[in-house]
Coordinates of C-alpha atoms and ligand atoms in Angstrom, one line a residue:
Chain A
M1 CA -3.6 8.7 -18.8
S2 CA -2.2 8.2 -22.3
R3 CA 0.7 5.6 -22.1
S4 CA 4.4 6.6 -22.8
A5 CA 6.0 5.7 -25.6
P6 CA 7.1 1.6 -25.6
I7 CA 10.8 0.6 -25.2
A8 CA 12.3 -1.7 -27.9
V9 CA 14.3 -4.5 -26.5
V10 CA 16.5 -6.9 -27.5
V11 CA 16.7 -10.2 -25.5
T12 CA 20.1 -10.9 -24.1
A13 CA 19.8 -14.2 -22.2
V14 CA 17.3 -16.9 -21.9
E15 CA 17.7 -19.2 -19.0
H16 CA 15.6 -22.3 -17.9
V17 CA 15.8 -21.6 -14.3
A18 CA 13.1 -24.2 -12.6
Q19 CA 10.4 -26.5 -14.1
D20 CA 8.2 -24.5 -16.5
I21 CA 10.3 -21.0 -15.9
K22 CA 12.5 -19.2 -17.9
R23 CA 14.3 -16.0 -17.3
F24 CA 14.6 -13.6 -19.5
S25 CA 17.2 -10.7 -19.8
M26 CA 16.9 -7.7 -22.0
Q27 CA 18.6 -4.5 -22.7
R28 CA 17.8 -1.5 -25.0
A29 CA 17.9 -2.0 -28.7
D30 CA 19.5 1.4 -29.0
G31 CA 22.1 0.3 -26.4
Q32 CA 21.2 3.5 -24.2
S33 CA 20.3 2.4 -20.3
L34 CA 17.0 1.5 -19.0
P35 CA 14.4 3.5 -17.1
H36 CA 15.4 3.3 -13.6
F37 CA 12.7 1.0 -11.5
S38 CA 12.2 0.6 -8.0
P39 CA 11.7 -3.0 -6.4
G40 CA 8.1 -4.0 -6.9
S41 CA 7.7 -2.6 -10.6
H42 CA 6.3 -4.5 -13.5
V43 CA 6.7 -4.0 -16.9
T44 CA 4.3 -5.3 -19.7
V45 CA 5.5 -7.1 -22.5
E46 CA 4.0 -6.9 -25.9
M47 CA 3.8 -10.4 -27.7
P48 CA 3.0 -10.3 -31.4
V49 CA 1.3 -13.5 -31.0
P50 CA -0.5 -14.9 -34.4
G51 CA -4.2 -14.4 -34.1
G52 CA -4.0 -11.1 -32.1
H53 CA -1.4 -9.4 -30.0
K54 CA -1.0 -10.0 -26.2
R55 CA 0.4 -7.8 -23.6
N56 CA 1.3 -9.5 -19.9
P57 CA 2.9 -7.7 -16.9
Y58 CA 5.7 -9.3 -15.4
S59 CA 7.7 -8.2 -12.3
L60 CA 11.2 -6.7 -12.9
M61 CA 13.6 -8.8 -10.7
G62 CA 16.6 -6.9 -11.2
P63 CA 19.5 -6.5 -11.8
L64 CA 19.5 -3.4 -9.1
D65 CA 23.3 -2.7 -10.1
D66 CA 23.0 -2.7 -14.2
P67 CA 21.0 0.3 -15.4
H68 CA 21.2 -1.6 -19.1
T69 CA 19.5 -4.7 -18.0
Y70 CA 16.1 -5.9 -16.9
Q71 CA 15.2 -9.4 -16.2
I72 CA 11.7 -11.2 -15.8
S73 CA 10.8 -14.5 -15.3
V74 CA 8.0 -16.4 -17.2
L75 CA 6.1 -19.3 -16.1
R76 CA 4.7 -21.5 -18.9
V77 CA 0.5 -21.3 -18.5
L78 CA -1.0 -24.2 -20.4
Q79 CA -4.7 -22.9 -20.1
S80 CA -3.8 -19.3 -20.7
R81 CA -4.2 -17.0 -23.8
G82 CA -1.0 -18.1 -25.3
G83 CA 1.3 -15.4 -23.9
S84 CA 3.4 -17.3 -21.5
Q85 CA 3.6 -20.1 -24.4
F86 CA 4.9 -17.7 -26.9
M87 CA 7.7 -16.5 -24.3
H88 CA 8.7 -19.7 -23.8
D89 CA 8.4 -21.1 -27.1
A90 CA 9.2 -18.2 -29.7
V91 CA 11.5 -15.9 -28.1
N92 CA 15.1 -16.8 -28.1
V93 CA 18.5 -14.4 -27.8
G94 CA 18.9 -11.9 -30.2
D95 CA 15.0 -11.6 -30.6
Q96 CA 13.4 -7.7 -30.3
L97 CA 10.3 -7.2 -28.2
Q98 CA 8.5 -3.9 -26.9
I99 CA 8.1 -3.5 -23.5
S100 CA 6.3 -0.3 -21.4
E101 CA 7.9 1.7 -19.0
P102 CA 8.4 0.3 -15.4
F103 CA 5.3 0.8 -13.1
N104 CA 5.4 0.1 -9.3
L105 CA 1.8 -0.9 -7.8
F106 CA 3.5 -3.1 -5.3
Q107 CA 5.8 -0.6 -3.6
P108 CA 7.1 -1.5 0.0
E109 CA 5.7 1.0 2.9
S110 CA 8.7 3.3 3.4
I111 CA 8.0 3.9 7.2
A112 CA 7.4 0.0 7.9
R113 CA 9.2 -1.0 10.9
R114 CA 9.2 -5.1 9.4
H115 CA 8.2 -6.6 6.3
I116 CA 6.8 -9.9 5.9
L117 CA 7.1 -11.4 2.2
I118 CA 4.9 -14.5 1.1
A119 CA 5.5 -15.8 -2.2
G120 CA 3.6 -18.6 -4.0
G121 CA 5.4 -20.2 -6.7
I122 CA 6.2 -17.6 -9.8
G123 CA 5.0 -15.0 -7.1
I124 CA 8.6 -15.0 -6.1
T125 CA 9.4 -12.5 -8.7
P126 CA 8.8 -9.1 -7.4
F127 CA 10.4 -10.3 -4.1
M128 CA 13.6 -10.9 -5.9
A129 CA 14.3 -6.9 -6.3
M130 CA 12.9 -6.2 -2.9
T131 CA 14.9 -8.6 -0.7
Q132 CA 18.2 -7.6 -2.3
R133 CA 17.1 -3.9 -1.6
F134 CA 16.0 -4.7 2.1
A135 CA 19.3 -6.8 2.5
A136 CA 21.5 -4.0 1.5
A137 CA 19.7 -1.4 3.4
T138 CA 19.5 -3.9 6.6
I139 CA 15.8 -3.2 6.5
R140 CA 14.0 -6.1 8.6
F141 CA 12.3 -8.7 6.6
E142 CA 11.5 -12.4 6.3
L143 CA 10.5 -14.0 3.0
H144 CA 8.1 -17.1 3.2
Y145 CA 8.3 -18.9 -0.1
A146 CA 6.1 -21.8 -1.1
V147 CA 6.4 -24.0 -4.0
R148 CA 4.6 -27.3 -5.2
S149 CA 7.8 -29.1 -5.3
R150 CA 11.9 -28.6 -5.4
S151 CA 11.8 -28.6 -9.1
R152 CA 9.4 -25.6 -9.1
A153 CA 11.6 -23.7 -6.7
A154 CA 13.3 -21.1 -9.1
Y155 CA 15.8 -19.1 -7.5
A156 CA 16.0 -21.0 -4.0
D157 CA 19.7 -21.4 -4.4
V158 CA 20.2 -17.7 -5.1
L159 CA 18.2 -16.7 -2.1
S160 CA 19.6 -19.2 0.3
A161 CA 23.2 -18.0 -0.6
Q162 CA 22.4 -14.2 -0.3
I163 CA 19.9 -13.8 2.3
G164 CA 19.5 -17.4 3.7
S165 CA 19.0 -16.4 7.7
H166 CA 15.9 -14.6 6.3
V167 CA 14.1 -17.1 4.1
H168 CA 11.8 -19.9 5.0
F169 CA 10.8 -22.5 2.4
Y170 CA 8.1 -24.7 1.8
C171 CA 7.9 -27.6 -0.4
D172 CA 4.0 -28.9 -0.7
D173 CA 4.8 -32.2 -2.0
E174 CA 7.3 -32.6 1.1
G175 CA 4.6 -32.0 3.4
D176 CA 5.8 -28.5 4.5
V177 CA 3.0 -26.3 5.5
L178 CA 3.0 -22.6 5.2
D179 CA 1.0 -21.7 8.2
V180 CA 0.1 -18.3 7.8
R181 CA -1.2 -17.4 11.4
K182 CA 1.9 -18.8 13.0
I183 CA 3.8 -16.4 10.7
L184 CA 1.4 -13.6 11.8
S185 CA 1.6 -14.2 15.3
G186 CA 3.5 -12.0 17.5
Q187 CA 4.6 -9.5 14.7
P188 CA 5.5 -6.1 16.1
L189 CA 3.3 -3.2 15.4
G190 CA 4.2 -1.5 12.1
T191 CA 4.8 -4.7 10.4
H192 CA 3.6 -4.7 6.8
L193 CA 2.7 -7.9 4.9
Y194 CA 3.1 -8.6 1.1
V195 CA 1.7 -11.5 -0.8
C196 CA 2.3 -12.5 -4.5
G197 CA 1.2 -15.9 -5.8
P198 CA -1.7 -17.9 -7.0
E199 CA -5.3 -16.6 -6.5
G200 CA -6.1 -18.9 -3.8
M201 CA -3.1 -18.2 -1.8
I202 CA -3.4 -14.3 -1.9
D203 CA -7.0 -14.6 -0.6
A204 CA -6.3 -17.2 2.3
V205 CA -3.2 -15.0 3.5
L206 CA -5.1 -11.2 3.5
N207 CA -8.1 -13.4 5.2
A208 CA -6.1 -14.8 8.0
A209 CA -4.4 -11.1 8.4
R210 CA -8.0 -9.6 8.8
E211 CA -9.2 -12.3 11.3
E212 CA -5.9 -11.6 13.2
G213 CA -7.1 -7.9 13.3
W214 CA -4.6 -6.6 10.9
P215 CA -5.7 -3.0 9.6
E216 CA -6.2 -2.9 5.6
E217 CA -3.6 -0.4 5.3
Y218 CA -1.0 -3.1 6.1
L219 CA -1.5 -5.6 3.5
H220 CA -0.2 -5.5 0.0
C221 CA -0.9 -7.9 -2.7
E222 CA 0.0 -8.3 -6.2
R223 CA -2.2 -10.3 -8.5
F224 CA -1.0 -11.1 -11.7
T225 CA -4.4 -12.8 -12.7
A226 CA -3.9 -14.2 -16.3
A227 CA -6.8 -12.7 -18.0
P228 CA -9.2 -15.8 -18.7
S229 CA -10.2 -16.3 -22.5
G230 CA -13.7 -16.6 -23.6
E231 CA -15.9 -16.5 -26.5
P232 CA -15.4 -14.1 -29.3
F233 CA -17.7 -11.0 -29.4
D234 CA -17.5 -7.4 -30.9
V235 CA -16.6 -4.0 -29.1
R236 CA -18.0 -0.8 -30.5
L237 CA -16.0 2.3 -29.1
V238 CA -18.4 5.4 -29.6
R239 CA -15.7 8.1 -29.0
S240 CA -13.3 6.3 -31.6
N241 CA -16.1 5.5 -33.7
L242 CA -14.8 1.9 -34.3
T243 CA -15.9 -1.5 -34.2
V244 CA -13.4 -4.0 -33.1
H245 CA -13.5 -7.6 -32.7
V246 CA -12.4 -9.5 -29.6
P247 CA -11.3 -12.9 -30.5
A248 CA -11.6 -15.8 -27.8
N249 CA -7.7 -15.6 -26.7
Q250 CA -7.5 -11.5 -26.4
T251 CA -9.0 -9.3 -23.9
V252 CA -11.0 -6.1 -24.5
L253 CA -7.8 -4.1 -23.9
E254 CA -5.6 -6.0 -26.0
A255 CA -7.8 -5.8 -29.0
V256 CA -8.8 -2.1 -28.5
E257 CA -4.8 -1.5 -28.3
Q258 CA -4.2 -3.5 -31.6
A259 CA -6.6 -1.3 -33.0
G260 CA -4.6 1.7 -32.2
V261 CA -7.0 3.1 -29.4
D262 CA -4.8 4.1 -26.2
A263 CA -6.9 2.9 -23.3
P264 CA -5.6 3.6 -19.7
C265 CA -4.2 0.7 -18.0
L266 CA -1.8 -0.3 -15.4
C267 CA -1.7 -3.9 -14.0
R268 CA -3.7 -5.5 -16.5
G269 CA -4.6 -7.9 -14.0
G270 CA -8.1 -6.2 -12.5
A271 CA -6.8 -4.9 -9.7
C272 CA -5.8 -1.3 -10.2
G273 CA -8.6 0.6 -11.6
Q274 CA -7.1 2.0 -14.3
C275 CA -8.8 0.6 -17.1
E276 CA -12.3 1.1 -15.7
T277 CA -14.6 1.9 -18.6
A278 CA -18.6 3.0 -18.9
I279 CA -20.5 0.6 -20.8
I280 CA -23.0 2.2 -22.9
S281 CA -25.0 -1.1 -23.6
H282 CA -24.5 -4.6 -24.1
D283 CA -26.4 -7.3 -25.7
G284 CA -25.0 -10.3 -24.1
A285 CA -23.9 -11.1 -20.6
L286 CA -21.1 -9.5 -18.9
I287 CA -18.5 -11.5 -17.4
H288 CA -16.7 -9.7 -14.6
N289 CA -13.0 -11.3 -14.0
D290 CA -11.8 -8.3 -11.7
H291 CA -10.9 -7.6 -8.1
Y292 CA -11.7 -3.8 -8.4
L293 CA -15.4 -3.2 -8.7
S294 CA -17.7 -3.7 -6.0
D295 CA -20.5 -6.3 -6.6
D296 CA -23.2 -3.5 -7.0
D297 CA -21.0 -1.8 -9.8
K298 CA -21.0 -5.4 -11.3
A299 CA -24.6 -5.9 -11.2
S300 CA -25.2 -2.2 -12.3
G301 CA -24.0 -3.3 -15.7
E302 CA -22.7 0.4 -16.3
K303 CA -18.7 -0.4 -15.8
I304 CA -16.4 -2.7 -16.9
M305 CA -12.7 -3.4 -16.2
I306 CA -11.6 -3.9 -19.8
C307 CA -8.1 -5.7 -18.7
V308 CA -9.8 -8.8 -17.7
S309 CA -13.4 -8.6 -18.1
R310 CA -15.4 -9.7 -21.2
L311 CA -18.9 -10.5 -22.6
A312 CA -20.2 -14.0 -23.3
A313 CA -21.3 -13.1 -26.8
G314 CA -22.7 -10.3 -28.8
T315 CA -21.8 -6.6 -28.9
L316 CA -20.5 -4.5 -26.1
T317 CA -20.9 -0.6 -26.5
L318 CA -18.3 1.4 -24.8
D319 CA -17.8 5.0 -23.9
L320 CA -14.2 4.8 -25.3
Chain B
M1 CA -10.1 31.2 8.0
S2 CA -9.2 28.2 6.0
I3 CA -7.2 25.8 7.6
K4 CA -5.9 23.5 4.6
S5 CA -3.2 20.9 5.7
R6 CA -4.7 20.7 9.2
P7 CA -6.2 17.1 10.0
R8 CA -9.8 16.6 10.1
Y9 CA -11.3 14.7 12.8
S10 CA -14.5 12.7 13.5
E11 CA -16.0 10.6 16.5
L12 CA -13.8 7.5 17.3
E13 CA -15.3 4.4 16.2
L14 CA -14.2 1.1 17.6
D15 CA -12.2 -1.4 15.0
I16 CA -14.1 -4.3 16.0
K17 CA -11.7 -6.8 14.2
S18 CA -8.6 -5.6 16.1
K19 CA -7.1 -7.9 19.0
R20 CA -6.4 -5.1 20.9
H21 CA -7.1 -1.5 21.6
I22 CA -4.4 1.5 22.8
V23 CA -6.5 4.5 23.8
V24 CA -4.5 7.7 24.4
C25 CA -6.6 10.6 25.7
D26 CA -6.4 13.6 27.7
K27 CA -9.4 14.8 30.1
N28 CA -11.4 16.4 27.2
G29 CA -11.0 13.4 25.2
A30 CA -12.1 11.0 27.9
A31 CA -15.6 10.9 27.7
A32 CA -15.2 10.2 23.9
A33 CA -13.0 7.3 24.5
Q34 CA -15.3 5.9 26.8
R35 CA -18.2 6.2 24.6
M36 CA -16.5 4.3 21.8
L37 CA -15.4 1.7 24.4
R38 CA -19.1 1.2 25.4
T39 CA -20.3 0.2 22.0
S40 CA -18.8 -3.2 22.6
N41 CA -19.0 -5.4 25.4
V42 CA -15.5 -7.2 24.9
A43 CA -13.3 -4.3 23.6
A44 CA -12.3 -2.9 27.3
A45 CA -11.1 -6.2 28.5
N46 CA -8.5 -6.2 25.7
T47 CA -7.5 -2.0 26.1
T48 CA -4.8 -0.2 27.2
V49 CA -5.9 3.3 28.2
L50 CA -3.2 6.1 28.7
V51 CA -5.0 9.2 30.3
I52 CA -3.6 12.6 30.6
G53 CA -3.8 15.4 32.7
P54 CA -3.0 16.9 36.3
G55 CA -5.1 14.5 38.8
A56 CA -6.1 12.2 35.8
D57 CA -4.9 9.4 37.9
K58 CA -7.8 9.8 40.0
E59 CA -10.8 10.7 38.2
E60 CA -10.7 9.4 34.8
A61 CA -8.5 6.6 35.2
G62 CA -10.8 5.3 37.8
A63 CA -13.5 5.4 35.3
F64 CA -11.6 3.2 32.7
E65 CA -11.0 0.8 35.4
S66 CA -14.6 0.1 36.2
M67 CA -15.3 0.1 32.6
G68 CA -12.9 -3.0 32.8
C69 CA -10.3 -1.7 30.7
D70 CA -7.4 -4.1 31.7
V71 CA -4.3 -1.6 31.7
V72 CA -4.9 2.0 32.5
M73 CA -2.1 4.4 33.2
A74 CA -2.0 8.0 33.9
S75 CA 0.3 10.7 33.3
P76 CA 0.5 14.3 34.3
T77 CA 1.7 15.8 31.2
I78 CA 2.0 14.8 27.5
E79 CA 5.5 14.7 27.5
A80 CA 5.5 12.1 30.5
A81 CA 2.7 10.4 28.6
M82 CA 4.8 9.8 25.4
F83 CA 7.8 8.4 27.4
R84 CA 5.3 5.8 28.6
L85 CA 3.5 5.5 25.2
D86 CA 6.7 4.9 23.5
Q87 CA 7.2 1.7 26.0
V88 CA 3.7 0.4 25.3
F89 CA 4.1 0.9 21.3
A90 CA 7.4 -0.9 21.9
K91 CA 5.7 -4.1 22.9
A92 CA 2.6 -3.6 21.0
T93 CA 2.0 -6.4 18.4
M94 CA 0.0 -6.1 15.1
G95 CA -3.8 -6.8 15.6
T96 CA -3.7 -3.6 17.6
R97 CA -5.5 -0.5 16.8
I98 CA -4.5 2.9 18.0
Y99 CA -6.8 5.6 19.2
V100 CA -6.5 9.1 20.3
A101 CA -9.2 11.8 21.7
G102 CA -8.1 15.3 22.8
I103 CA -6.5 18.6 21.9
E104 CA -4.5 18.8 18.7
G105 CA -1.0 18.9 20.3
L106 CA -1.5 15.4 22.1
I107 CA -3.1 14.2 18.7
G108 CA 0.0 15.5 16.9
Q109 CA 2.4 13.9 19.3
T110 CA 0.7 10.5 19.3
V111 CA 0.4 10.2 15.6
A112 CA 4.0 11.3 15.2
L113 CA 5.2 8.6 17.9
A114 CA 3.0 6.1 16.2
Q115 CA 4.7 7.2 12.9
R116 CA 8.2 6.2 14.4
Y117 CA 6.9 2.5 14.7
G118 CA 5.8 2.2 11.2
V119 CA 2.2 3.1 11.9
K120 CA 0.6 5.6 9.1
P121 CA -1.0 8.6 10.3
M122 CA -4.1 7.5 8.7
S123 CA -4.3 4.2 10.8
V124 CA -4.5 6.5 14.2
R125 CA -8.0 7.0 14.7
Q126 CA -8.2 10.5 16.1
Q127 CA -11.1 12.8 17.7
H128 CA -10.3 16.2 18.5
C129 CA -12.0 17.1 21.9
G130 CA -11.3 20.6 23.8
S131 CA -9.4 23.6 23.0
L132 CA -7.8 24.3 19.7
K133 CA -4.8 25.8 21.3
R134 CA -2.0 25.3 19.1
R135 CA 1.6 24.0 19.6
V136 CA 3.7 25.9 17.5
Q137 CA 7.2 25.8 16.2
C138 CA 9.0 28.6 15.5
V139 CA 11.0 28.4 12.0
H140 CA 13.6 30.5 13.1
C141 CA 14.9 28.9 16.3
K142 CA 13.1 25.8 16.1
G143 CA 12.0 25.9 19.5
V144 CA 8.5 24.7 20.5
T145 CA 6.2 27.0 22.1
E146 CA 3.0 25.0 23.9
D147 CA -0.5 26.1 24.4
V148 CA -0.9 29.0 22.0
T149 CA -4.3 30.7 21.9
T150 CA -3.4 34.2 20.0
Q151 CA -2.6 34.8 16.4
I152 CA 1.0 36.5 16.9
V153 CA 2.7 34.9 19.7
T154 CA 6.0 35.4 21.1
C155 CA 8.3 32.5 20.7
A156 CA 9.2 31.3 24.2
H157 CA 12.5 30.4 23.2
C158 CA 14.1 33.3 20.6
G159 CA 11.4 36.0 21.7
V160 CA 10.9 36.8 17.9
P161 CA 7.0 37.5 17.4
L162 CA 5.6 34.9 15.5
F163 CA 2.8 34.4 13.0
V164 CA 1.0 31.0 13.7
R165 CA 0.5 29.6 10.0
D166 CA -2.4 27.0 9.3
H167 CA 0.4 24.6 8.0
F168 CA 0.7 21.6 10.5
S169 CA 3.6 19.3 10.3
R170 CA 2.3 15.8 11.2
R171 CA 6.0 14.9 12.2
L172 CA 6.3 17.3 14.9
G173 CA 2.7 17.6 15.8
A174 CA 3.1 21.5 15.5
F175 CA 2.1 24.2 13.6
M176 CA 4.6 26.6 12.1
G177 CA 5.3 30.1 13.4
V178 CA 7.0 32.5 11.1
S179 CA 8.4 35.8 11.9
A180 CA 5.4 38.5 12.4
D181 CA 7.3 41.5 11.5
A182 CA 9.6 40.1 8.5
E183 CA 7.9 42.6 6.1
E184 CA 8.7 45.9 8.3
A185 CA 10.7 45.7 11.6
G186 CA 8.7 46.6 14.4
V187 CA 5.5 46.6 12.5
L188 CA 3.1 43.9 14.1
P189 CA -0.3 43.2 13.1
P190 CA -2.7 43.3 16.2
I191 CA -2.8 40.3 18.4
E192 CA -5.8 38.1 18.5
E193 CA -7.1 35.2 20.7
V194 CA -8.3 33.1 18.0
F195 CA -7.4 29.4 19.0
R196 CA -9.6 28.8 21.8
Ligands
LIG401 S1 -5.2 -2.2 -15.7 FE1 -5.5 -2.1 -13.6 S2 -7.7 -3.1 -13.5 FE2 -7.3 -2.9 -15.7

C-alpha cells in the first residue's frame, strides 16, 4: 500500500489545556476543507526535528462540525524520541506542518448496544469525537476517565458540561480507584469495550474483561505506544538498493521514509500489522517492541515491525 | 454447485472462558449441543438451553436437564422459540456465549436476532445439523417460504415460481428467491429436489 500525499496545514491555535498537554488546531494551507474523518481516526504529524524527521500519530478530537479544522492534543513526554517536545517547544500559531490523511483503527462497532469507554490520561483524545457523536445520536455509552491528578485532567470541564451524566472521573492522587470489574459487571449482551491510555492500563483492562468472559471481538484498544529509542544502527534495503542510517532517536520507519522509500504503515504503534517487513539478515540482536507479531514470529528472526522495533547494533538487511 | 455467501459451519466448541452459555438447538442439533457441553464438567450448570421441535419438551429437554443444565426451555416451532429467545437475550449480560445447532433456518434466525442485541454473527458459534431445507424470501413480494427442498419453488405468498439463489441474507436468515421465468414467461427449468 502506498501512502497518499501529505496534507500541508497551518497551525491556527495552540492552547495549554492541562499540565504538559497542549491542543493544536490546524487548517489546510491552501484554505480548502480537510478530509472528512470518523470518530476514532488519527493522523500522523511529520516533525522536522534536527537529527532526523519524526512522525507521530495523534487522534483527531474534532471539531465534528467544522470541515476546515482538525484538533489534536499532545502530551509532553520527556523520555521520548523528541517528537512531543518538538510540538510543545517549537510549534506556534502560523507554522506549517505536514500531516497524513486520517485513518481509523479505533472505530466504534456500529451494531453495539452500548459502549464503555475507558481512558487513562492523554488516552482521552480519541474519545472526544466519539462521545460527541454518541451523545448526538443518543447511542448508549459511559466514559470512565482516569488521571494522575486534577491538573492533568484535560477536557474534564468540557466533558462535564456536555455529557456529564455519562462521565465518571477518577483522580489517582485523591484516592479514586477505577474498578474495572465493577464497570464490567452486569453489562448487557452486545456491550463493546474501548480502552486508550498507558500500556499497563490497557493490558489490565483487557485482561480483566477476558477473565470476565468477554469475547475478544468486543474488546477494542488504541495503543499509541511511543516507539522507544535505542542505539544507532544501519538498515540495508535490498529492493531499493539503499543503506540508511538509523540514529538513536529515530525509528527504522522514519529513517526509511526520510530516505524517500515509501514503506506501508498505519498505526505507527506496533499494533496494526501494516509495516511488517521480512528480514533477510541481521548481525545484531533484534529488539521487538510491537504487539502484533506472535512470540514464535519474534523468535524466528524473520519478520520485524519497523514502526517500533529495532536492532541493538550492527546492520539489519530488509526485503524493502 | 458453488455456494459463496452461504455461512460455513464446523463442530460446536465450548468457550471455556464464558461465564454463561446460551444454547439454541433443534432436534437435529441436540446431540451436537450435548456433546459440546460434556467437554466440561462445569459448563452445564451455567447453561440456558432452548430446544426446538414438536415434542422436544419431553425427550430432548429431559436429556439436557439430566445433564445439569440450569435453565431448560422447549418450543414447538422456531417462531415460538424466537419469542422466548428474545427474552433470554434481553436479560443476558456480557460474558455469555451463544451457540446454535440445527437446520439453516434456525441458525439464520438465531444469528439475526442476536445481531439485534449487538452480537456479531461471527460471535455466535454455529453447527449445521440435519436437513439442508432452505428458508426462501421472494424478492418480489418479500414473503418468506419455509422448508424449501426443491430448486424452483412456488412462492407461498404470491405464487410466482422462484429460482432459489445461493445468496444467503444473514439479516433475514433466508435465501433469496427470484422469478424463475423472468427470461421467457411460462418457460421454467425442470424442478429438482436439491436441498435435503
Ligand atoms: S504501522 Fe502498524 S504495526 Fe507498524
